[in-house]
PDB file of C-alpha atoms in Angstrom:
ATOM      1  CA  UNK A 244      53.559 155.805 138.389  1.00 77.00           C
ATOM      2  CA  UNK A 245      51.409 153.523 140.507  1.00 85.00           C
ATOM      3  CA  UNK A 246      48.035 152.715 138.993  1.00 95.00           C
ATOM      4  CA  UNK A 247      45.124 151.593 141.145  1.00 98.00           C
ATOM      5  CA  UNK A 248      42.846 149.321 139.138  1.00 98.00           C
ATOM      6  CA  UNK A 249      39.098 148.812 139.407  1.00 98.00           C
ATOM      7  CA  UNK A 250      36.541 147.153 137.171  1.00 98.00           C
ATOM      8  CA  UNK A 251      35.094 149.871 134.904  1.00 98.00           C
ATOM      9  CA  UNK A 252      31.588 148.543 135.322  1.00 97.00           C
ATOM     10  CA  UNK A 253      29.610 145.848 137.077  1.00 97.00           C
ATOM     11  CA  UNK A 254      25.979 144.873 137.317  1.00 97.00           C
ATOM     12  CA  UNK A 255      23.990 143.156 140.035  1.00 97.00           C
ATOM     13  CA  UNK A 256      20.394 142.086 140.398  1.00 97.00           C
ATOM     14  CA  UNK A 257      18.275 143.619 143.159  1.00 97.00           C
ATOM     15  CA  UNK A 258      18.803 141.560 146.291  1.00 97.00           C
ATOM     16  CA  UNK A 259      21.976 140.060 144.931  1.00 98.00           C
ATOM     17  CA  UNK A 260      25.549 140.204 146.137  1.00 98.00           C
ATOM     18  CA  UNK A 261      28.389 141.882 144.286  1.00 98.00           C
ATOM     19  CA  UNK A 262      32.089 142.225 145.028  1.00 98.00           C
ATOM     20  CA  UNK A 263      34.072 145.094 143.547  1.00 98.00           C
ATOM     21  CA  UNK A 264      37.842 144.915 143.636  1.00 98.00           C
ATOM     22  CA  UNK A 265      40.762 147.304 143.888  1.00 98.00           C
ATOM     23  CA  UNK A 266      44.199 146.251 142.746  1.00 98.00           C
ATOM     24  CA  UNK A 267      47.621 147.574 141.898  1.00 97.00           C
ATOM     25  CA  UNK A 268      49.246 147.670 138.479  1.00 94.00           C
ATOM     26  CA  UNK A 269      52.280 146.196 140.155  1.00 92.00           C
ATOM     27  CA  UNK A 270      52.109 144.241 143.365  1.00 92.00           C
ATOM     28  CA  UNK A 271      49.484 143.183 145.858  1.00 96.00           C
ATOM     29  CA  UNK A 272      47.145 145.223 147.998  1.00 97.00           C
ATOM     30  CA  UNK A 273      47.425 144.556 151.720  1.00 97.00           C
ATOM     31  CA  UNK A 274      46.034 146.169 154.829  1.00 97.00           C
ATOM     32  CA  UNK A 275      49.160 148.314 154.860  1.00 97.00           C
ATOM     33  CA  UNK A 276      47.623 150.314 152.048  1.00 97.00           C
ATOM     34  CA  UNK A 277      44.623 151.137 154.281  1.00 98.00           C
ATOM     35  CA  UNK A 278      42.111 150.760 151.434  1.00 98.00           C
ATOM     36  CA  UNK A 279      39.091 153.012 151.635  1.00 98.00           C
ATOM     37  CA  UNK A 280      35.931 153.057 149.534  1.00 98.00           C
ATOM     38  CA  UNK A 281      33.679 155.911 148.452  1.00 98.00           C
ATOM     39  CA  UNK A 282      30.271 155.955 146.808  1.00 98.00           C
ATOM     40  CA  UNK A 283      29.227 158.705 144.420  1.00 98.00           C
ATOM     41  CA  UNK A 284      25.940 159.332 142.671  1.00 97.00           C
ATOM     42  CA  UNK A 285      25.763 161.743 139.718  1.00 93.00           C
ATOM     43  CA  UNK A 286      25.989 165.399 140.701  1.00 93.00           C
ATOM     44  CA  UNK A 287      26.770 164.625 144.314  1.00 96.00           C
ATOM     45  CA  UNK A 288      29.891 164.713 146.428  1.00 97.00           C
ATOM     46  CA  UNK A 289      31.331 161.308 147.300  1.00 97.00           C
ATOM     47  CA  UNK A 290      30.224 159.527 150.451  1.00 97.00           C
ATOM     48  CA  UNK A 291      32.695 157.623 152.591  1.00 97.00           C
ATOM     49  CA  UNK A 292      31.737 153.965 152.970  1.00 98.00           C
ATOM     50  CA  UNK A 293      34.722 152.009 154.269  1.00 98.00           C
ATOM     51  CA  UNK A 294      38.142 152.921 155.638  1.00 98.00           C
ATOM     52  CA  UNK A 295      41.160 150.979 156.846  1.00 97.00           C
ATOM     53  CA  UNK A 296      40.132 147.934 154.776  1.00 98.00           C
ATOM     54  CA  UNK A 297      36.966 146.972 156.634  1.00 98.00           C
ATOM     55  CA  UNK A 298      35.729 149.702 158.984  1.00 98.00           C
ATOM     56  CA  UNK A 299      32.355 151.131 158.026  1.00 98.00           C
ATOM     57  CA  UNK A 300      31.952 154.877 158.208  1.00 96.00           C
ATOM     58  CA  UNK A 301      29.251 156.270 160.465  1.00 95.00           C
ATOM     59  CA  UNK A 302      25.755 155.561 159.189  1.00 96.00           C
ATOM     60  CA  UNK A 303      26.806 153.072 156.509  1.00 97.00           C
ATOM     61  CA  UNK A 304      24.570 149.975 156.521  1.00 96.00           C
ATOM     62  CA  UNK A 305      26.192 146.652 157.321  1.00 96.00           C
ATOM     63  CA  UNK A 306      25.380 145.266 153.893  1.00 96.00           C
ATOM     64  CA  UNK A 307      28.508 147.121 152.790  1.00 98.00           C
ATOM     65  CA  UNK A 308      31.687 145.359 153.838  1.00 98.00           C
ATOM     66  CA  UNK A 309      35.360 145.624 152.996  1.00 98.00           C
ATOM     67  CA  UNK A 310      38.077 143.004 152.928  1.00 98.00           C
ATOM     68  CA  UNK A 311      41.257 141.800 151.275  1.00 98.00           C
ATOM     69  CA  UNK A 312      40.581 139.052 148.735  1.00 97.00           C
ATOM     70  CA  UNK A 313      43.719 137.494 147.360  1.00 95.00           C
ATOM     71  CA  UNK A 314      45.931 140.335 146.198  1.00 97.00           C
ATOM     72  CA  UNK A 315      43.213 142.976 146.032  1.00 98.00           C
ATOM     73  CA  UNK A 316      41.009 145.044 148.299  1.00 98.00           C
ATOM     74  CA  UNK A 317      37.329 144.279 147.941  1.00 98.00           C
ATOM     75  CA  UNK A 318      34.004 145.954 148.584  1.00 98.00           C
ATOM     76  CA  UNK A 319      31.077 143.590 148.923  1.00 98.00           C
ATOM     77  CA  UNK A 320      27.466 144.717 148.773  1.00 98.00           C
ATOM     78  CA  UNK A 321      25.042 142.132 150.102  1.00 98.00           C
ATOM     79  CA  UNK A 322      21.359 142.456 149.244  1.00 97.00           C
ATOM     80  CA  UNK A 323      21.854 145.148 146.617  1.00 97.00           C
ATOM     81  CA  UNK A 324      19.203 147.834 146.443  1.00 97.00           C
ATOM     82  CA  UNK A 325      18.232 150.158 143.640  1.00 96.00           C
ATOM     83  CA  UNK A 326      19.826 153.150 145.316  1.00 95.00           C
ATOM     84  CA  UNK A 327      23.165 151.324 145.437  1.00 97.00           C
ATOM     85  CA  UNK A 328      23.451 152.157 141.748  1.00 98.00           C
ATOM     86  CA  UNK A 329      26.416 154.513 141.888  1.00 98.00           C
ATOM     87  CA  UNK A 330      30.075 154.931 141.092  1.00 98.00           C
ATOM     88  CA  UNK A 331      32.420 153.357 143.607  1.00 98.00           C
ATOM     89  CA  UNK A 332      36.001 154.499 144.124  1.00 98.00           C
ATOM     90  CA  UNK A 333      38.758 152.894 146.102  1.00 98.00           C
ATOM     91  CA  UNK A 334      41.738 154.770 147.487  1.00 98.00           C
ATOM     92  CA  UNK A 335      45.077 153.317 148.524  1.00 98.00           C
ATOM     93  CA  UNK A 336      47.587 154.942 150.835  1.00 97.00           C
ATOM     94  CA  UNK A 337      51.060 154.892 149.266  1.00 96.00           C
ATOM     95  CA  UNK A 338      52.962 156.273 152.236  1.00 92.00           C
ATOM     96  CA  UNK A 339      54.589 159.664 152.852  1.00 93.00           C
ATOM     97  CA  UNK A 340      51.195 161.334 152.817  1.00 94.00           C
ATOM     98  CA  UNK A 341      50.337 160.279 149.269  1.00 96.00           C
ATOM     99  CA  UNK A 342      47.083 158.587 148.282  1.00 97.00           C
ATOM    100  CA  UNK A 343      45.908 157.329 144.897  1.00 97.00           C
ATOM    101  CA  UNK A 344      42.339 156.939 143.672  1.00 98.00           C
ATOM    102  CA  UNK A 345      41.277 154.052 141.503  1.00 98.00           C
ATOM    103  CA  UNK A 346      39.473 154.804 138.276  1.00 98.00           C
ATOM    104  CA  UNK A 347      36.104 153.892 139.743  1.00 98.00           C
ATOM    105  CA  UNK A 348      33.503 151.209 139.070  1.00 98.00           C
ATOM    106  CA  UNK A 349      30.067 152.072 137.732  1.00 98.00           C
ATOM    107  CA  UNK A 350      27.599 149.728 139.413  1.00 98.00           C
ATOM    108  CA  UNK A 351      24.270 149.069 137.772  1.00 98.00           C
ATOM    109  CA  UNK A 352      21.444 147.443 139.698  1.00 97.00           C
ATOM    110  CA  UNK A 353      19.042 145.725 137.325  1.00 91.00           C
TER     111      UNK A 353
ATOM    112  CA  UNK B  60      28.114 169.265 162.257  1.00 92.00           C
ATOM    113  CA  UNK B  61      31.254 170.002 160.252  1.00 96.00           C
ATOM    114  CA  UNK B  62      30.735 171.808 156.965  1.00 97.00           C
ATOM    115  CA  UNK B  63      33.201 172.594 154.209  1.00 98.00           C
ATOM    116  CA  UNK B  64      32.396 175.153 151.532  1.00 98.00           C
ATOM    117  CA  UNK B  65      34.442 175.830 148.422  1.00 98.00           C
ATOM    118  CA  UNK B  66      34.556 179.300 146.887  1.00 98.00           C
ATOM    119  CA  UNK B  67      36.345 180.953 144.012  1.00 97.00           C
ATOM    120  CA  UNK B  68      36.057 181.843 140.325  1.00 97.00           C
ATOM    121  CA  UNK B  69      34.163 179.407 138.165  1.00 96.00           C
ATOM    122  CA  UNK B  70      36.030 180.413 135.040  1.00 98.00           C
ATOM    123  CA  UNK B  71      39.794 180.686 134.606  1.00 98.00           C
ATOM    124  CA  UNK B  72      41.724 181.507 131.455  1.00 98.00           C
ATOM    125  CA  UNK B  73      44.359 179.107 130.084  1.00 98.00           C
ATOM    126  CA  UNK B  74      47.877 179.684 131.457  1.00 97.00           C
ATOM    127  CA  UNK B  75      46.504 181.560 134.462  1.00 98.00           C
ATOM    128  CA  UNK B  76      46.324 180.417 138.089  1.00 98.00           C
ATOM    129  CA  UNK B  77      43.262 178.724 139.533  1.00 98.00           C
ATOM    130  CA  UNK B  78      42.550 179.831 143.107  1.00 98.00           C
ATOM    131  CA  UNK B  79      39.998 178.282 145.453  1.00 98.00           C
ATOM    132  CA  UNK B  80      39.298 178.636 149.155  1.00 98.00           C
ATOM    133  CA  UNK B  81      37.585 176.199 151.486  1.00 98.00           C
ATOM    134  CA  UNK B  82      35.879 177.612 154.559  1.00 98.00           C
ATOM    135  CA  UNK B  83      35.452 175.211 157.453  1.00 98.00           C
ATOM    136  CA  UNK B  84      32.590 175.666 159.911  1.00 97.00           C
ATOM    137  CA  UNK B  85      31.453 173.573 162.847  1.00 97.00           C
ATOM    138  CA  UNK B  86      34.993 172.572 163.794  1.00 96.00           C
ATOM    139  CA  UNK B  87      38.522 173.893 164.162  1.00 96.00           C
ATOM    140  CA  UNK B  88      40.974 173.683 161.300  1.00 97.00           C
ATOM    141  CA  UNK B  89      43.690 173.438 163.970  1.00 97.00           C
ATOM    142  CA  UNK B  90      42.474 170.016 165.124  1.00 96.00           C
ATOM    143  CA  UNK B  91      45.604 167.865 165.216  1.00 96.00           C
ATOM    144  CA  UNK B  92      43.697 164.736 164.181  1.00 96.00           C
ATOM    145  CA  UNK B  93      43.037 165.865 160.633  1.00 97.00           C
ATOM    146  CA  UNK B  94      44.499 167.086 157.395  1.00 97.00           C
ATOM    147  CA  UNK B  95      42.668 169.359 154.971  1.00 98.00           C
ATOM    148  CA  UNK B  96      42.694 168.452 151.341  1.00 98.00           C
ATOM    149  CA  UNK B  97      41.652 168.990 147.754  1.00 98.00           C
ATOM    150  CA  UNK B  98      40.321 166.421 145.297  1.00 98.00           C
ATOM    151  CA  UNK B  99      39.077 167.060 141.772  1.00 98.00           C
ATOM    152  CA  UNK B 100      36.911 165.348 139.183  1.00 98.00           C
ATOM    153  CA  UNK B 101      36.933 166.263 135.484  1.00 98.00           C
ATOM    154  CA  UNK B 102      33.488 166.082 133.857  1.00 97.00           C
ATOM    155  CA  UNK B 103      32.513 162.467 133.298  1.00 96.00           C
ATOM    156  CA  UNK B 104      35.754 161.143 134.771  1.00 97.00           C
ATOM    157  CA  UNK B 105      37.071 159.802 138.043  1.00 98.00           C
ATOM    158  CA  UNK B 106      38.350 161.408 141.215  1.00 98.00           C
ATOM    159  CA  UNK B 107      41.941 162.628 141.527  1.00 98.00           C
ATOM    160  CA  UNK B 108      43.716 163.523 144.752  1.00 98.00           C
ATOM    161  CA  UNK B 109      45.469 166.882 144.558  1.00 98.00           C
ATOM    162  CA  UNK B 110      47.010 167.280 147.998  1.00 98.00           C
ATOM    163  CA  UNK B 111      46.639 167.752 151.752  1.00 98.00           C
ATOM    164  CA  UNK B 112      47.804 170.255 154.329  1.00 98.00           C
ATOM    165  CA  UNK B 113      48.200 170.003 158.089  1.00 97.00           C
ATOM    166  CA  UNK B 114      47.369 172.904 160.375  1.00 96.00           C
ATOM    167  CA  UNK B 115      51.099 173.368 160.967  1.00 96.00           C
ATOM    168  CA  UNK B 116      51.549 174.063 157.256  1.00 96.00           C
ATOM    169  CA  UNK B 117      53.059 170.719 156.237  1.00 97.00           C
ATOM    170  CA  UNK B 118      51.928 169.795 152.755  1.00 98.00           C
ATOM    171  CA  UNK B 119      51.615 166.590 150.718  1.00 97.00           C
ATOM    172  CA  UNK B 120      51.004 166.752 146.986  1.00 98.00           C
ATOM    173  CA  UNK B 121      50.113 164.439 144.124  1.00 97.00           C
ATOM    174  CA  UNK B 122      53.472 163.922 142.386  1.00 96.00           C
ATOM    175  CA  UNK B 123      51.885 164.463 138.978  1.00 96.00           C
ATOM    176  CA  UNK B 124      50.639 167.933 139.990  1.00 98.00           C
ATOM    177  CA  UNK B 125      53.300 168.925 142.486  1.00 97.00           C
ATOM    178  CA  UNK B 126      55.087 171.398 140.235  1.00 97.00           C
ATOM    179  CA  UNK B 127      51.919 173.463 139.774  1.00 98.00           C
ATOM    180  CA  UNK B 128      50.124 173.120 143.123  1.00 98.00           C
ATOM    181  CA  UNK B 129      50.295 175.175 146.292  1.00 98.00           C
ATOM    182  CA  UNK B 130      48.009 174.496 149.248  1.00 98.00           C
ATOM    183  CA  UNK B 131      48.036 176.952 152.140  1.00 98.00           C
ATOM    184  CA  UNK B 132      46.157 177.335 155.408  1.00 98.00           C
ATOM    185  CA  UNK B 133      44.898 180.271 157.452  1.00 97.00           C
ATOM    186  CA  UNK B 134      44.023 179.057 160.925  1.00 97.00           C
ATOM    187  CA  UNK B 135      42.790 182.495 162.004  1.00 97.00           C
ATOM    188  CA  UNK B 136      40.073 182.354 159.352  1.00 97.00           C
ATOM    189  CA  UNK B 137      39.485 178.579 159.537  1.00 97.00           C
ATOM    190  CA  UNK B 138      40.202 178.399 155.834  1.00 98.00           C
ATOM    191  CA  UNK B 139      42.582 176.635 153.493  1.00 98.00           C
ATOM    192  CA  UNK B 140      43.295 177.369 149.869  1.00 98.00           C
ATOM    193  CA  UNK B 141      44.378 175.819 146.607  1.00 98.00           C
ATOM    194  CA  UNK B 142      46.410 177.436 143.857  1.00 98.00           C
ATOM    195  CA  UNK B 143      47.017 175.611 140.589  1.00 98.00           C
ATOM    196  CA  UNK B 144      49.232 177.432 138.118  1.00 98.00           C
ATOM    197  CA  UNK B 145      49.519 177.327 134.336  1.00 98.00           C
ATOM    198  CA  UNK B 146      46.099 175.777 133.887  1.00 98.00           C
ATOM    199  CA  UNK B 147      44.873 174.177 130.678  1.00 98.00           C
ATOM    200  CA  UNK B 148      41.523 172.777 129.597  1.00 98.00           C
ATOM    201  CA  UNK B 149      42.565 169.492 131.229  1.00 98.00           C
ATOM    202  CA  UNK B 150      42.244 171.219 134.616  1.00 98.00           C
ATOM    203  CA  UNK B 151      38.518 171.792 134.075  1.00 98.00           C
ATOM    204  CA  UNK B 152      36.893 169.861 136.896  1.00 98.00           C
ATOM    205  CA  UNK B 153      34.714 169.896 139.963  1.00 98.00           C
ATOM    206  CA  UNK B 154      37.045 170.693 142.842  1.00 98.00           C
ATOM    207  CA  UNK B 155      36.177 169.267 146.250  1.00 98.00           C
ATOM    208  CA  UNK B 156      37.674 170.283 149.554  1.00 98.00           C
ATOM    209  CA  UNK B 157      37.772 167.526 152.132  1.00 98.00           C
ATOM    210  CA  UNK B 158      38.896 166.511 155.604  1.00 98.00           C
ATOM    211  CA  UNK B 159      41.226 163.491 155.674  1.00 97.00           C
ATOM    212  CA  UNK B 160      41.666 161.796 159.027  1.00 96.00           C
ATOM    213  CA  UNK B 161      45.331 161.480 159.975  1.00 95.00           C
ATOM    214  CA  UNK B 162      46.452 157.893 160.175  1.00 90.00           C
ATOM    215  CA  UNK B 163      44.531 154.856 158.883  1.00 90.00           C
ATOM    216  CA  UNK B 164      45.401 155.846 155.349  1.00 93.00           C
ATOM    217  CA  UNK B 165      44.276 159.464 155.611  1.00 95.00           C
ATOM    218  CA  UNK B 166      40.772 158.569 154.520  1.00 97.00           C
ATOM    219  CA  UNK B 167      38.285 161.386 153.951  1.00 97.00           C
ATOM    220  CA  UNK B 168      35.472 161.634 156.442  1.00 95.00           C
ATOM    221  CA  UNK B 169      33.924 164.938 155.346  1.00 97.00           C
ATOM    222  CA  UNK B 170      33.538 166.387 151.859  1.00 97.00           C
ATOM    223  CA  UNK B 171      32.562 169.794 150.558  1.00 98.00           C
ATOM    224  CA  UNK B 172      29.815 170.016 147.942  1.00 97.00           C
ATOM    225  CA  UNK B 173      32.298 170.764 145.184  1.00 98.00           C
ATOM    226  CA  UNK B 174      32.682 173.685 142.810  1.00 98.00           C
ATOM    227  CA  UNK B 175      33.038 173.535 139.044  1.00 98.00           C
ATOM    228  CA  UNK B 176      35.994 175.370 137.584  1.00 98.00           C
ATOM    229  CA  UNK B 177      36.129 175.731 133.826  1.00 98.00           C
ATOM    230  CA  UNK B 178      39.346 176.638 132.042  1.00 98.00           C
ATOM    231  CA  UNK B 179      38.511 178.529 128.888  1.00 97.00           C
ATOM    232  CA  UNK B 180      39.389 181.746 127.115  1.00 96.00           C
TER     233      UNK B 180
END
């Protein structure tokens, strides 16, 4: 069973930059996995941030960016704001119509 | 503006079948560019993909749930449905319906608000 790995938690200072990563229990993440990223605040449905590695969804500010860093997908938030405090999930496409969610990263802005 | 709305019982007994429907408004469920899917989130835990369906009826399921899941579609009603059989307390979760875009990793571009289903006797 493929496991998609994310940092359980991360913290960033207001105005700072943070990079969250998304890896595989076995192997490297590449653009072929079409990594996507979702933001979720408590009690709310997720919001789509990034798809196909680095394409921002409509209305997402450009301080959110996606990339491949080494063997992982990455979500970078530049100039973190208080309302960026959320859970962030990555999703990898495994082929044959199957996707897998990572366990999520809880981001604290303080 | 596309809207997705989940509906169904909020309480299901163990060993029974969980049934939910998602009603799509503001767009056609027969749009060939999209799948229609279900994702769930147990209380305090992460998101889990359940499966997707295409308007033609083709389905794609999470291998870990495949034996218990059936997703169906009714294009005449612009609705799709989820059935999860033999439920246990571990199936207690908020269930989201969603619209994955075909291609580019089938990312979700629209989400329903979610509905909590509790499995308990």
